[in-house]
Amino acid sequence: MKFFIVFAGLLAIALAAPTPDHEEHAEIIQLDSNIDHDGYSFVAETSDGTSRHEEGTLKEVKGEDGDEHAIVVHGEFSWKDHHDGKVYTVKYVADEHGFQPTGEHLPHA
């Protein structure tokens, strides 16, 4: 019973919280995609300054059972921060070495 009372209280607080003034509905400005036997690509952009571009290509890798295929992904996404107005961009590669993001605002290893 105590759990239910605490849960109900937290839910009431969450629902009563004011919504940010900058909340807006973004519209899609651009959306293109292409899929073929060697990989894929897509571009998406919205009216709030968010964008994403990604390409995936098929790569042959050596596996335990012989030659296998994997998709190597290169891409980037960006968004405009509503608090400081700055545009942040993350570029990334995802391959057999894992997900490798880079960006000016990200810590460097």
Short mmCIF file of C-alpha atoms in Angstrom, two decimals:
data_model
loop_
_atom_site.label_atom_id
_atom_site.label_comp_id
_atom_site.label_asym_id
_atom_site.label_seq_id
_atom_site.Cartn_x
_atom_site.Cartn_y
_atom_site.Cartn_z
CA MET A 1 0.00 0.00 0.00
CA LYS A 2 2.87 2.39 0.81
CA PHE A 3 4.36 1.71 -2.62
CA PHE A 4 1.08 2.66 -4.30
CA ILE A 5 0.82 5.92 -2.33
CA VAL A 6 4.41 6.90 -3.16
CA PHE A 7 3.91 5.93 -6.81
CA ALA A 8 0.67 7.94 -7.04
CA GLY A 9 2.39 10.96 -5.46
CA LEU A 10 5.31 10.84 -7.87
CA LEU A 11 2.96 10.43 -10.81
CA ALA A 12 0.93 13.46 -9.70
CA ILE A 13 4.11 15.56 -9.41
CA ALA A 14 5.28 14.46 -12.86
CA LEU A 15 1.93 15.29 -14.46
CA ALA A 16 1.80 18.68 -12.74
CA ALA A 17 5.23 19.75 -13.97
CA PRO A 18 5.09 22.65 -16.41
CA THR A 19 6.03 21.95 -20.01
CA PRO A 20 8.90 23.95 -21.50
CA ASP A 21 7.93 27.02 -23.54
CA HIS A 22 10.22 25.95 -26.40
CA GLU A 23 8.33 22.72 -27.02
CA GLU A 24 7.30 22.71 -30.64
CA HIS A 25 6.18 20.27 -33.25
CA ALA A 26 8.76 19.70 -35.95
CA GLU A 27 7.82 19.06 -39.55
CA ILE A 28 9.79 16.87 -41.91
CA ILE A 29 11.65 18.99 -44.45
CA GLN A 30 13.57 16.23 -46.21
CA LEU A 31 13.36 12.46 -46.09
CA ASP A 32 15.17 10.36 -48.67
CA SER A 33 16.28 6.74 -48.52
CA ASN A 34 17.86 4.20 -50.80
CA ILE A 35 18.28 0.46 -50.24
CA ASP A 36 20.13 -1.88 -52.57
CA HIS A 37 22.02 -5.17 -52.40
CA ASP A 38 25.28 -3.50 -51.25
CA GLY A 39 23.81 -1.38 -48.44
CA TYR A 40 21.59 1.60 -47.76
CA SER A 41 21.57 5.35 -47.23
CA PHE A 42 19.14 7.88 -45.85
CA VAL A 43 18.86 11.58 -45.13
CA ALA A 44 16.32 13.16 -42.78
CA GLU A 45 15.87 16.80 -41.79
CA THR A 46 13.20 18.49 -39.69
CA SER A 47 12.08 22.08 -39.26
CA ASP A 48 13.51 22.31 -35.71
CA GLY A 49 17.10 22.00 -36.99
CA THR A 50 17.52 18.27 -36.42
CA SER A 51 19.16 16.30 -39.20
CA ARG A 52 20.56 12.83 -39.76
CA HIS A 53 22.51 11.23 -42.59
CA GLU A 54 23.63 7.62 -42.63
CA GLU A 55 25.17 5.16 -45.08
CA GLY A 56 25.63 1.46 -44.54
CA THR A 57 27.73 -0.69 -46.84
CA LEU A 58 28.15 -4.43 -46.93
CA LYS A 59 31.62 -5.66 -45.94
CA GLU A 60 33.09 -9.14 -46.04
CA VAL A 61 34.73 -10.11 -42.76
CA LYS A 62 36.53 -13.24 -41.61
CA GLY A 63 34.43 -15.17 -39.12
CA GLU A 64 34.73 -18.45 -37.26
CA ASP A 65 32.70 -20.19 -39.97
CA GLY A 66 34.60 -18.66 -42.87
CA ASP A 67 33.69 -15.48 -44.71
CA GLU A 68 30.75 -13.57 -43.27
CA HIS A 69 29.15 -10.26 -44.10
CA ALA A 70 28.62 -7.25 -41.91
CA ILE A 71 27.31 -3.75 -42.48
CA VAL A 72 29.70 -0.85 -41.86
CA VAL A 73 27.81 2.33 -41.00
CA HIS A 74 29.03 5.92 -41.42
CA GLY A 75 26.80 8.78 -40.43
CA GLU A 76 26.13 11.93 -38.52
CA PHE A 77 23.29 13.63 -36.71
CA SER A 78 22.86 17.15 -35.43
CA TRP A 79 20.37 19.15 -33.41
CA LYS A 80 19.93 22.68 -32.16
CA ASP A 81 19.97 23.09 -28.39
CA HIS A 82 16.98 25.18 -27.29
CA HIS A 83 18.83 26.56 -24.25
CA ASP A 84 21.98 27.96 -25.81
CA GLY A 85 21.04 27.99 -29.53
CA LYS A 86 24.17 26.04 -30.47
CA VAL A 87 24.07 23.29 -33.09
CA TYR A 88 25.65 20.04 -31.91
CA THR A 89 26.89 17.43 -34.37
CA VAL A 90 27.93 13.83 -33.77
CA LYS A 91 29.73 11.90 -36.49
CA TYR A 92 30.06 8.16 -36.11
CA VAL A 93 31.29 4.90 -37.55
CA ALA A 94 29.90 1.53 -36.53
CA ASP A 95 31.88 -1.47 -37.69
CA GLU A 96 33.62 -4.56 -36.36
CA HIS A 97 35.34 -2.29 -33.81
CA GLY A 98 32.04 -1.06 -32.35
CA PHE A 99 30.25 2.30 -32.30
CA GLN A 100 32.75 5.17 -32.55
CA PRO A 101 31.19 8.64 -32.12
CA THR A 102 33.08 11.94 -32.42
CA GLY A 103 31.97 15.49 -31.74
CA GLU A 104 33.35 18.74 -30.35
CA HIS A 105 31.14 18.41 -27.28
CA LEU A 106 32.07 14.77 -26.56
CA PRO A 107 34.97 13.84 -24.29
CA HIS A 108 38.10 12.54 -26.03
CA ALA A 109 39.74 9.28 -25.00
#
